Amino acid sequence: MKGDGVAIVMLGPPGAGKGTQARKLSDSLKLPHISTGDMLRESLKNQTELGKKAQQYMNSGALVPDALVDAIVAERLDREDCSKGFILDGYPRTLAQAQALQPLLDQKHRKVLAIGIEIEDSVLVQRLSSRWSCPKCGKVYNAQLEPGKRNGRCDECFEELVQRKDDTEAVVAKRLQVYHNNTQPLIRHYQDQRAYCNVTGDQPIDRVFEDVKKLIENHK
Ligand code: AMP
């Protein structure tokens, strides 16, 4: 599979499987997986200045202000491991973020491929409320579809699985609304740049991954 030198942007609503697919791609392409949600959760856990500022937004399902997120992404993309390309998951999430990202990509002559995972809202609500993840490696499980082999523990690190605070019904509704208002317009933005392709998210993880790999192989 080709993927070198490309900035892959995973787009899609919360619960579509962006993180799961980004992790699989990262393993397969040997490119770093950069998830702003994971970076922010880590800052929150460590109660850094950024974490304290982001907390109220994250807990209510709102977006953290662009300037804060743009700064952590710019710093992250500057690291050596991004020199051959990277996979962005959860960023950009607003048009302003896409505009902040563009000059960073231009500087490095990096082309974007935005991969949208498309899926109905009704499926997402169901998925998110049964989503559990490993606090150590971030692997995601689904109590119904992908329960894991070790009854409540991560198959790989044996850590006890946890449920995200923002996966409650009320916060999920808010996150979906934020997605439709702020993030969905990015589809058009990347379509206009001829840099958007999509896969159907409502199918087994490995089938979605096959589709994602084909898109990358066909991308010139
Ligand atoms: P995620 O894990 O991508 O679903 O992100 C969890 C939460 O982190 C979101 O609901 C936002 O509060 C915050 N967040 C993550 N990425 C961004 C971003 N690019 N812009 C603003 N807020 C973000």
Coordinates of N, CA and C and ligand atoms in Angstrom, one line a residue:
M1 N 0.8 -1.2 0.0 CA 0.0 0.0 0.0 C 0.9 1.2 0.0
K2 N 0.5 2.2 -0.9 CA 1.3 3.4 -0.9 C 0.7 4.4 0.2
G3 N 1.5 5.3 0.6 CA 0.9 6.3 1.6 C 2.0 7.2 2.0
D4 N 3.2 6.9 1.5 CA 4.4 7.8 1.9 C 4.2 9.2 1.5
G5 N 4.6 10.1 2.3 CA 4.6 11.5 2.0 C 3.2 12.2 2.0
V6 N 2.2 11.4 2.4 CA 0.9 12.0 2.3 C 0.4 12.3 3.7
A7 N -0.4 13.4 3.8 CA -1.1 13.7 5.1 C -2.5 13.1 5.0
I8 N -2.8 12.1 5.7 CA -4.1 11.5 5.7 C -4.9 12.1 6.8
V9 N -6.1 12.6 6.4 CA -7.0 13.2 7.4 C -8.2 12.3 7.5
M10 N -8.5 11.8 8.7 CA -9.6 10.9 8.8 C -10.8 11.8 9.2
L11 N -11.9 11.8 8.4 CA -13.0 12.6 8.7 C -14.2 11.7 9.0
G12 N -15.1 12.2 9.8 CA -16.3 11.4 10.1 C -16.9 11.8 11.4
P13 N -18.1 11.5 11.7 CA -18.7 11.8 13.0 C -18.1 11.0 14.1
P14 N -18.4 11.4 15.4 CA -17.9 10.7 16.5 C -18.5 9.3 16.5
G15 N -17.6 8.3 16.7 CA -18.1 6.9 16.7 C -18.1 6.2 15.3
A16 N -17.7 6.9 14.3 CA -17.6 6.3 12.9 C -16.5 5.3 12.8
G17 N -15.5 5.4 13.7 CA -14.4 4.4 13.6 C -13.1 5.1 13.1
K18 N -13.0 6.4 13.2 CA -11.8 7.1 12.7 C -10.6 6.6 13.5
G19 N -10.7 6.5 14.8 CA -9.6 6.1 15.6 C -9.1 4.7 15.3
T20 N -10.1 3.8 15.2 CA -9.8 2.4 14.9 C -9.1 2.3 13.6
Q21 N -9.6 2.9 12.5 CA -9.0 2.8 11.2 C -7.7 3.5 11.2
A22 N -7.6 4.7 11.9 CA -6.3 5.4 11.9 C -5.2 4.6 12.5
R23 N -5.6 3.8 13.6 CA -4.6 3.0 14.3 C -4.1 1.9 13.3
K24 N -5.1 1.3 12.6 CA -4.7 0.2 11.7 C -3.8 0.7 10.6
L25 N -4.2 1.9 10.1 CA -3.4 2.5 9.0 C -2.0 2.8 9.5
S26 N -1.9 3.3 10.7 CA -0.6 3.7 11.3 C 0.3 2.4 11.3
D27 N -0.3 1.3 11.8 CA 0.5 0.1 11.8 C 0.9 -0.4 10.4
S28 N 0.0 -0.3 9.5 CA 0.3 -0.8 8.2 C 1.2 0.1 7.3
L29 N 1.1 1.4 7.5 CA 1.9 2.3 6.7 C 3.1 2.8 7.4
K30 N 3.2 2.4 8.7 CA 4.3 2.9 9.6 C 4.4 4.4 9.6
L31 N 3.2 5.0 9.8 CA 3.2 6.5 9.9 C 2.6 6.8 11.3
P32 N 2.9 7.9 11.9 CA 2.4 8.2 13.2 C 0.9 8.6 13.1
H33 N 0.2 8.1 14.1 CA -1.3 8.4 14.3 C -1.4 9.5 15.2
I34 N -1.9 10.6 14.8 CA -2.0 11.8 15.6 C -3.5 12.1 15.9
S35 N -3.9 11.8 17.1 CA -5.3 12.1 17.5 C -5.3 13.2 18.5
T36 N -6.0 14.3 18.1 CA -6.1 15.5 19.0 C -6.9 15.1 20.2
G37 N -7.9 14.2 20.0 CA -8.7 13.8 21.2 C -7.9 13.1 22.2
D38 N -7.0 12.2 21.7 CA -6.1 11.5 22.6 C -5.1 12.4 23.3
M39 N -4.6 13.4 22.5 CA -3.6 14.3 23.1 C -4.3 15.2 24.2
L40 N -5.5 15.6 23.9 CA -6.3 16.4 24.9 C -6.6 15.6 26.1
R41 N -7.0 14.4 25.9 CA -7.4 13.5 27.1 C -6.2 13.3 28.0
E42 N -5.0 13.2 27.3 CA -3.8 13.0 28.1 C -3.4 14.2 28.9
S43 N -3.6 15.4 28.3 CA -3.4 16.7 29.0 C -4.4 16.8 30.2
L44 N -5.6 16.4 29.9 CA -6.6 16.5 30.9 C -6.3 15.6 32.1
K45 N -5.8 14.3 31.8 CA -5.5 13.4 32.8 C -4.3 13.9 33.7
N46 N -3.3 14.6 33.0 CA -2.2 15.1 33.7 C -2.4 16.5 34.3
Q47 N -3.6 17.0 34.1 CA -4.0 18.4 34.5 C -2.9 19.4 34.2
T48 N -2.5 19.4 32.9 CA -1.6 20.4 32.4 C -2.4 21.7 32.2
E49 N -1.7 22.8 31.9 CA -2.4 24.0 31.6 C -3.5 23.8 30.5
L50 N -3.0 23.1 29.4 CA -3.9 22.9 28.3 C -5.1 22.0 28.8
G51 N -4.8 21.0 29.5 CA -5.9 20.1 30.0 C -6.9 20.9 30.8
K52 N -6.4 21.8 31.7 CA -7.4 22.5 32.5 C -8.2 23.4 31.6
K53 N -7.6 24.0 30.6 CA -8.4 24.9 29.7 C -9.4 24.1 28.8
A54 N -9.0 22.9 28.5 CA -9.8 22.1 27.6 C -11.0 21.4 28.3
Q55 N -10.8 21.1 29.5 CA -11.7 20.3 30.3 C -13.2 20.6 30.1
Q56 N -13.6 21.8 30.4 CA -15.0 22.1 30.3 C -15.6 21.9 28.9
Y57 N -14.8 22.2 27.9 CA -15.4 22.0 26.5 C -15.5 20.5 26.3
M58 N -14.5 19.7 26.6 CA -14.6 18.3 26.3 C -15.7 17.6 27.1
N59 N -15.9 17.9 28.3 CA -16.9 17.3 29.1 C -18.3 17.6 28.6
S60 N -18.5 18.7 28.0 CA -19.8 19.0 27.5 C -20.0 18.7 26.0
G61 N -19.0 18.1 25.4 CA -19.1 17.7 24.0 C -18.9 18.9 23.0
A62 N -18.4 20.0 23.5 CA -18.1 21.2 22.6 C -16.7 21.1 22.1
L63 N -16.4 21.9 21.1 CA -15.0 21.9 20.6 C -14.1 22.8 21.5
V64 N -12.9 22.3 21.6 CA -11.9 23.1 22.3 C -11.5 24.3 21.3
P65 N -11.3 25.5 21.8 CA -11.0 26.6 20.9 C -9.9 26.2 19.9
D66 N -10.1 26.7 18.6 CA -9.1 26.4 17.5 C -7.7 26.7 17.9
A67 N -7.4 27.8 18.5 CA -6.0 28.3 18.8 C -5.3 27.2 19.6
L68 N -6.0 26.7 20.6 CA -5.3 25.7 21.5 C -5.0 24.4 20.7
V69 N -5.9 24.0 19.9 CA -5.7 22.7 19.2 C -4.7 22.9 18.0
D70 N -4.8 24.0 17.3 CA -3.9 24.3 16.3 C -2.4 24.3 16.8
A71 N -2.2 24.9 18.0 CA -0.9 24.9 18.6 C -0.3 23.5 18.9
I72 N -1.1 22.6 19.4 CA -0.6 21.3 19.7 C -0.3 20.5 18.5
V73 N -1.1 20.7 17.5 CA -0.9 20.0 16.2 C 0.4 20.5 15.5
A74 N 0.5 21.8 15.5 CA 1.7 22.4 14.8 C 3.0 21.9 15.5
E75 N 2.9 21.8 16.8 CA 4.1 21.3 17.6 C 4.4 19.8 17.2
R76 N 3.3 19.1 17.2 CA 3.4 17.6 16.9 C 3.9 17.3 15.5
L77 N 3.4 18.1 14.5 CA 3.8 17.8 13.1 C 5.3 18.2 12.9
D78 N 5.8 19.0 13.8 CA 7.2 19.4 13.6 C 8.2 18.3 14.0
R79 N 7.7 17.3 14.7 CA 8.6 16.2 15.2 C 9.1 15.3 14.0
E80 N 10.2 14.8 14.3 CA 11.0 14.0 13.3 C 10.1 12.8 12.7
D81 N 9.3 12.2 13.5 CA 8.6 11.0 13.1 C 7.5 11.4 12.0
C82 N 7.2 12.7 11.8 CA 6.2 13.0 10.8 C 6.9 13.3 9.5
S83 N 8.2 13.1 9.4 CA 8.9 13.5 8.1 C 8.4 12.7 6.9
K84 N 7.8 11.5 7.1 CA 7.4 10.7 6.0 C 5.9 10.7 5.8
G85 N 5.2 11.5 6.6 CA 3.8 11.6 6.4 C 3.2 11.2 7.8
F86 N 1.8 11.4 7.9 CA 1.2 11.1 9.2 C -0.3 11.0 8.9
I87 N -1.0 10.5 10.0 CA -2.4 10.3 9.9 C -3.1 11.1 11.0
L88 N -3.9 12.1 10.6 CA -4.6 12.9 11.5 C -6.0 12.4 11.8
D89 N -6.3 12.3 13.1 CA -7.6 11.7 13.5 C -8.2 12.7 14.4
G90 N -9.3 13.3 14.0 CA -10.0 14.3 14.8 C -9.5 15.7 14.6
Y91 N -8.7 15.9 13.6 CA -8.2 17.3 13.3 C -7.9 17.3 11.8
P92 N -8.3 18.3 11.0 CA -9.1 19.5 11.5 C -10.5 19.1 11.7
R93 N -11.2 20.0 12.5 CA -12.6 19.7 12.8 C -13.4 21.0 12.5
T94 N -12.7 22.0 12.1 CA -13.5 23.3 11.7 C -12.7 23.8 10.4
L95 N -13.4 24.6 9.7 CA -12.8 25.2 8.5 C -11.6 26.0 8.9
A96 N -11.7 26.7 10.1 CA -10.5 27.5 10.5 C -9.3 26.6 10.8
Q97 N -9.6 25.5 11.4 CA -8.5 24.5 11.6 C -7.8 24.0 10.3
A98 N -8.7 23.8 9.3 CA -8.2 23.3 8.0 C -7.3 24.4 7.4
Q99 N -7.7 25.7 7.6 CA -6.9 26.8 7.1 C -5.6 27.0 7.9
A100 N -5.6 26.6 9.1 CA -4.4 26.7 9.9 C -3.4 25.6 9.5
L101 N -4.0 24.4 9.2 CA -3.2 23.3 8.8 C -2.5 23.4 7.4
Q102 N -3.2 24.1 6.5 CA -2.8 24.1 5.1 C -1.3 24.7 5.0
P103 N -1.0 25.8 5.6 CA 0.4 26.3 5.4 C 1.5 25.3 6.0
L104 N 1.1 24.5 7.0 CA 2.0 23.6 7.6 C 2.3 22.5 6.6
L105 N 1.2 22.1 5.8 CA 1.4 21.1 4.8 C 2.1 21.6 3.6
D106 N 1.8 22.9 3.2 CA 2.5 23.5 2.0 C 4.0 23.6 2.3
Q107 N 4.4 24.0 3.5 CA 5.8 24.1 3.8 C 6.5 22.8 3.5
K108 N 5.9 21.7 3.8 CA 6.5 20.4 3.7 C 6.2 19.7 2.4
H109 N 5.5 20.4 1.5 CA 5.1 19.9 0.2 C 4.3 18.6 0.3
R110 N 3.4 18.6 1.3 CA 2.6 17.4 1.6 C 1.2 17.5 1.1
K111 N 0.7 16.5 0.3 CA -0.6 16.6 -0.2 C -1.6 15.9 0.8
V112 N -2.8 16.4 0.9 CA -3.8 15.9 1.8 C -4.6 14.8 1.1
L113 N -4.9 13.7 1.8 CA -6.0 12.8 1.4 C -7.0 12.7 2.5
A114 N -8.2 13.3 2.3 CA -9.2 13.2 3.4 C -10.0 12.0 3.2
I115 N -10.1 11.1 4.2 CA -10.9 9.9 4.1 C -12.1 10.0 5.0
G116 N -13.3 10.1 4.4 CA -14.5 10.3 5.2 C -15.1 8.9 5.5
I117 N -15.4 8.7 6.8 CA -16.2 7.4 7.1 C -17.6 7.9 7.3
E118 N -18.5 7.4 6.4 CA -19.8 7.9 6.4 C -20.8 6.9 7.1
I119 N -21.7 7.4 7.9 CA -22.5 6.5 8.7 C -23.7 7.3 9.3
E120 N -24.8 6.6 9.5 CA -26.0 7.3 10.0 C -25.9 7.6 11.5
D121 N -26.5 8.7 11.9 CA -26.5 9.1 13.3 C -27.1 8.1 14.2
S122 N -28.1 7.4 13.8 CA -28.8 6.4 14.7 C -27.8 5.3 15.0
V123 N -27.0 4.9 14.1 CA -26.0 3.8 14.4 C -25.0 4.3 15.4
L124 N -24.6 5.6 15.2 CA -23.5 6.1 16.1 C -23.9 6.2 17.6
V125 N -25.2 6.6 17.8 CA -25.6 6.7 19.2 C -25.5 5.3 19.9
Q126 N -26.0 4.3 19.2 CA -25.9 3.0 19.7 C -24.5 2.5 19.9
R127 N -23.6 2.8 18.9 CA -22.2 2.4 19.0 C -21.5 3.1 20.2
L128 N -21.7 4.4 20.3 CA -20.9 5.2 21.3 C -21.3 4.7 22.7
S129 N -22.6 4.4 22.9 CA -23.0 4.1 24.3 C -22.5 2.7 24.6
S130 N -22.0 1.9 23.7 CA -21.4 0.6 24.1 C -19.9 0.5 23.8
R131 N -19.3 1.7 23.7 CA -17.9 1.8 23.4 C -17.0 1.8 24.7
W132 N -16.0 1.0 24.7 CA -15.1 0.9 25.8 C -13.7 0.9 25.2
S133 N -12.8 1.5 26.0 CA -11.4 1.5 25.4 C -10.4 1.2 26.5
C134 N -9.2 0.9 26.0 CA -8.1 0.6 26.9 C -7.4 1.9 27.3
P135 N -7.3 2.2 28.6 CA -6.7 3.5 29.0 C -5.2 3.6 28.6
K136 N -4.6 2.4 28.4 CA -3.1 2.4 28.1 C -2.8 2.5 26.6
C137 N -3.4 1.6 25.8 CA -3.0 1.6 24.4 C -4.1 2.3 23.5
G138 N -5.2 2.6 24.0 CA -6.3 3.3 23.3 C -7.1 2.4 22.4
K139 N -6.8 1.1 22.4 CA -7.6 0.1 21.6 C -9.1 0.2 22.0
V140 N -10.0 0.2 21.0 CA -11.4 0.4 21.2 C -12.2 -0.9 21.1
Y141 N -13.1 -1.1 22.0 CA -13.9 -2.3 22.0 C -15.4 -1.9 22.0
N142 N -16.2 -2.8 21.5 CA -17.6 -2.5 21.5 C -18.3 -3.6 22.3
A143 N -19.1 -3.3 23.3 CA -19.6 -4.3 24.2 C -20.5 -5.3 23.4
Q144 N -21.0 -4.9 22.2 CA -21.8 -5.8 21.5 C -21.1 -6.4 20.3
L145 N -20.4 -5.5 19.5 CA -19.8 -6.0 18.3 C -18.4 -6.6 18.4
E146 N -17.6 -5.9 19.3 CA -16.1 -6.3 19.4 C -15.8 -6.4 20.9
P147 N -16.4 -7.3 21.6 CA -16.3 -7.3 23.1 C -14.9 -7.6 23.6
G148 N -14.0 -8.1 22.8 CA -12.7 -8.5 23.3 C -12.7 -9.9 23.9
K149 N -11.5 -10.5 24.1 CA -11.5 -11.9 24.5 C -11.4 -12.0 26.0
R150 N -11.1 -10.9 26.7 CA -10.7 -11.1 28.1 C -11.7 -10.4 29.1
N151 N -12.9 -10.4 28.7 CA -14.0 -10.0 29.6 C -13.6 -8.7 30.4
G152 N -13.7 -7.6 29.7 CA -13.5 -6.3 30.4 C -12.1 -5.8 30.5
R153 N -11.2 -6.6 29.9 CA -9.8 -6.2 29.9 C -9.2 -6.1 28.5
C154 N -8.2 -5.3 28.3 CA -7.6 -5.2 26.9 C -7.0 -6.5 26.5
D155 N -7.2 -6.9 25.3 CA -6.6 -8.1 24.8 C -5.1 -8.0 24.7
E156 N -4.6 -6.8 24.5 CA -3.1 -6.6 24.4 C -2.4 -6.2 25.6
C157 N -3.0 -5.3 26.4 CA -2.2 -4.9 27.6 C -2.9 -5.3 28.9
F158 N -4.0 -6.0 28.9 CA -4.7 -6.6 30.1 C -5.2 -5.5 31.0
E159 N -5.1 -4.2 30.6 CA -5.7 -3.1 31.4 C -7.2 -3.3 31.5
E160 N -7.8 -2.8 32.6 CA -9.2 -2.8 32.7 C -9.8 -1.7 31.7
L161 N -10.8 -2.1 30.9 CA -11.3 -1.2 29.9 C -12.2 -0.1 30.6
V162 N -12.2 1.1 30.0 CA -12.9 2.2 30.6 C -13.8 2.8 29.6
Q163 N -14.9 3.5 30.0 CA -15.8 4.2 29.1 C -15.5 5.7 29.2
R164 N -15.5 6.3 28.0 CA -15.3 7.8 28.0 C -16.4 8.6 28.6
K165 N -16.0 9.6 29.4 CA -17.0 10.5 30.0 C -17.9 11.1 29.1
D166 N -17.4 11.4 27.8 CA -18.3 12.1 26.9 C -19.1 11.1 26.0
D167 N -19.1 9.8 26.3 CA -19.9 8.9 25.6 C -21.3 8.7 26.2
T168 N -21.8 9.6 27.1 CA -23.1 9.5 27.6 C -24.1 10.1 26.6
E169 N -25.4 9.7 26.7 CA -26.3 10.0 25.6 C -26.4 11.5 25.4
A170 N -26.5 12.3 26.5 CA -26.6 13.8 26.3 C -25.4 14.4 25.6
V171 N -24.2 13.9 26.0 CA -23.0 14.5 25.4 C -22.8 14.0 24.0
V172 N -23.2 12.8 23.7 CA -23.1 12.3 22.3 C -24.0 13.1 21.4
A173 N -25.2 13.5 21.9 CA -26.1 14.3 21.0 C -25.5 15.6 20.7
K174 N -24.8 16.2 21.7 CA -24.2 17.5 21.5 C -23.0 17.3 20.5
R175 N -22.2 16.2 20.7 CA -21.1 16.0 19.8 C -21.5 15.8 18.3
L176 N -22.7 15.1 18.1 CA -23.2 14.9 16.8 C -23.6 16.3 16.2
Q177 N -24.2 17.1 17.0 CA -24.7 18.4 16.5 C -23.5 19.2 16.1
V178 N -22.4 19.2 17.0 CA -21.2 19.9 16.7 C -20.6 19.4 15.4
Y179 N -20.6 18.1 15.2 CA -20.1 17.5 14.0 C -20.8 18.1 12.7
H180 N -22.1 18.0 12.8 CA -22.9 18.4 11.6 C -22.7 19.9 11.3
N181 N -22.6 20.7 12.4 CA -22.5 22.2 12.2 C -21.0 22.6 11.8
N182 N -20.0 22.0 12.4 CA -18.7 22.5 12.3 C -17.8 21.7 11.4
T183 N -18.0 20.4 11.5 CA -17.0 19.5 10.8 C -17.4 19.0 9.4
Q184 N -18.7 18.7 9.3 CA -19.2 18.2 8.0 C -18.9 19.2 6.9
P185 N -18.9 20.5 7.1 CA -18.5 21.4 6.0 C -17.1 21.1 5.4
L186 N -16.3 20.4 6.2 CA -14.9 20.1 5.7 C -15.0 19.1 4.5
I187 N -16.0 18.4 4.4 CA -16.2 17.4 3.3 C -16.1 18.2 2.0
R188 N -17.0 19.2 2.0 CA -17.0 20.1 0.8 C -15.7 20.8 0.5
H189 N -15.1 21.2 1.6 CA -13.8 21.9 1.5 C -12.7 21.0 0.8
Y190 N -12.7 19.7 1.2 CA -11.7 18.8 0.6 C -12.2 18.3 -0.7
Q191 N -13.5 18.2 -0.9 CA -14.0 17.8 -2.3 C -13.6 18.9 -3.3
D192 N -13.7 20.2 -2.9 CA -13.3 21.3 -3.8 C -11.8 21.2 -4.1
Q193 N -11.0 20.6 -3.2 CA -9.6 20.4 -3.5 C -9.3 19.1 -4.2
R194 N -10.4 18.4 -4.6 CA -10.2 17.0 -5.1 C -9.4 16.1 -4.2
A195 N -9.6 16.2 -3.0 CA -8.8 15.5 -2.0 C -9.7 14.7 -1.1
Y196 N -10.9 14.5 -1.4 CA -11.8 13.8 -0.5 C -12.3 12.4 -1.1
C197 N -12.3 11.4 -0.4 CA -13.0 10.2 -0.8 C -13.6 9.5 0.5
N198 N -14.6 8.7 0.3 CA -15.3 8.2 1.4 C -15.5 6.7 1.4
V199 N -15.7 6.2 2.6 CA -16.0 4.7 2.7 C -17.3 4.6 3.6
T200 N -17.9 3.5 3.5 CA -19.1 3.3 4.3 C -18.7 2.7 5.7
G201 N -19.1 3.4 6.7 CA -18.6 3.0 8.1 C -19.5 1.9 8.7
D202 N -20.7 1.6 8.2 CA -21.5 0.7 8.8 C -21.3 -0.8 8.3
Q203 N -20.1 -1.2 8.5 CA -19.7 -2.6 8.1 C -18.6 -3.0 9.0
P204 N -18.3 -4.3 9.1 CA -17.2 -4.8 10.0 C -15.9 -4.0 9.8
I205 N -15.2 -3.9 10.9 CA -13.9 -3.1 10.9 C -13.0 -3.5 9.8
D206 N -12.8 -4.8 9.6 CA -11.8 -5.2 8.5 C -12.3 -4.9 7.1
R207 N -13.6 -4.9 6.9 CA -14.1 -4.5 5.6 C -13.9 -3.0 5.4
V208 N -14.2 -2.2 6.4 CA -13.9 -0.8 6.3 C -12.4 -0.6 5.9
F209 N -11.6 -1.3 6.6 CA -10.1 -1.2 6.4 C -9.7 -1.5 5.0
E210 N -10.3 -2.6 4.5 CA -10.1 -3.0 3.1 C -10.4 -1.8 2.1
D211 N -11.6 -1.2 2.4 CA -12.0 0.0 1.5 C -11.0 1.1 1.7
V212 N -10.6 1.4 2.9 CA -9.6 2.5 3.2 C -8.3 2.2 2.4
K213 N -7.8 1.0 2.5 CA -6.6 0.7 1.8 C -6.7 0.9 0.3
K214 N -7.9 0.5 -0.2 CA -8.0 0.6 -1.7 C -8.0 2.1 -2.1
L215 N -8.6 2.9 -1.2 CA -8.6 4.4 -1.6 C -7.2 4.9 -1.6
I216 N -6.4 4.5 -0.6 CA -5.0 5.0 -0.6 C -4.2 4.5 -1.8
E217 N -4.4 3.2 -2.1 CA -3.7 2.6 -3.3 C -4.1 3.4 -4.6
N218 N -5.3 3.7 -4.7 CA -5.8 4.4 -5.9 C -5.5 5.9 -6.0
H219 N -5.1 6.4 -4.8 CA -4.9 7.8 -4.7 C -3.5 8.2 -5.4
K220 N -3.6 9.1 -6.4 CA -2.3 9.5 -7.1 C -1.8 10.8 -6.4
Ligands
AMP1 P1 -12.4 12.8 19.9 O1 -11.6 11.8 20.7 O2 -11.7 13.1 18.6 O3 -13.9 12.4 19.8 O4 -12.4 14.2 20.7 C1 -12.9 14.3 22.0 C2 -13.1 15.8 22.4 O5 -11.9 16.5 22.3 C3 -14.0 16.5 21.4 O6 -15.4 16.3 21.7 C4 -13.6 17.9 21.6 O7 -14.1 18.5 22.8 C5 -12.1 17.8 21.8 N1 -11.4 17.8 20.5 C6 -10.7 16.8 19.8 N2 -10.2 17.2 18.7 C7 -10.5 18.5 18.5 C8 -10.3 19.5 17.5 N3 -9.6 19.2 16.4 N4 -10.8 20.7 17.7 C9 -11.5 21.0 18.9 N5 -11.8 20.2 19.8 C10 -11.3 18.9 19.7

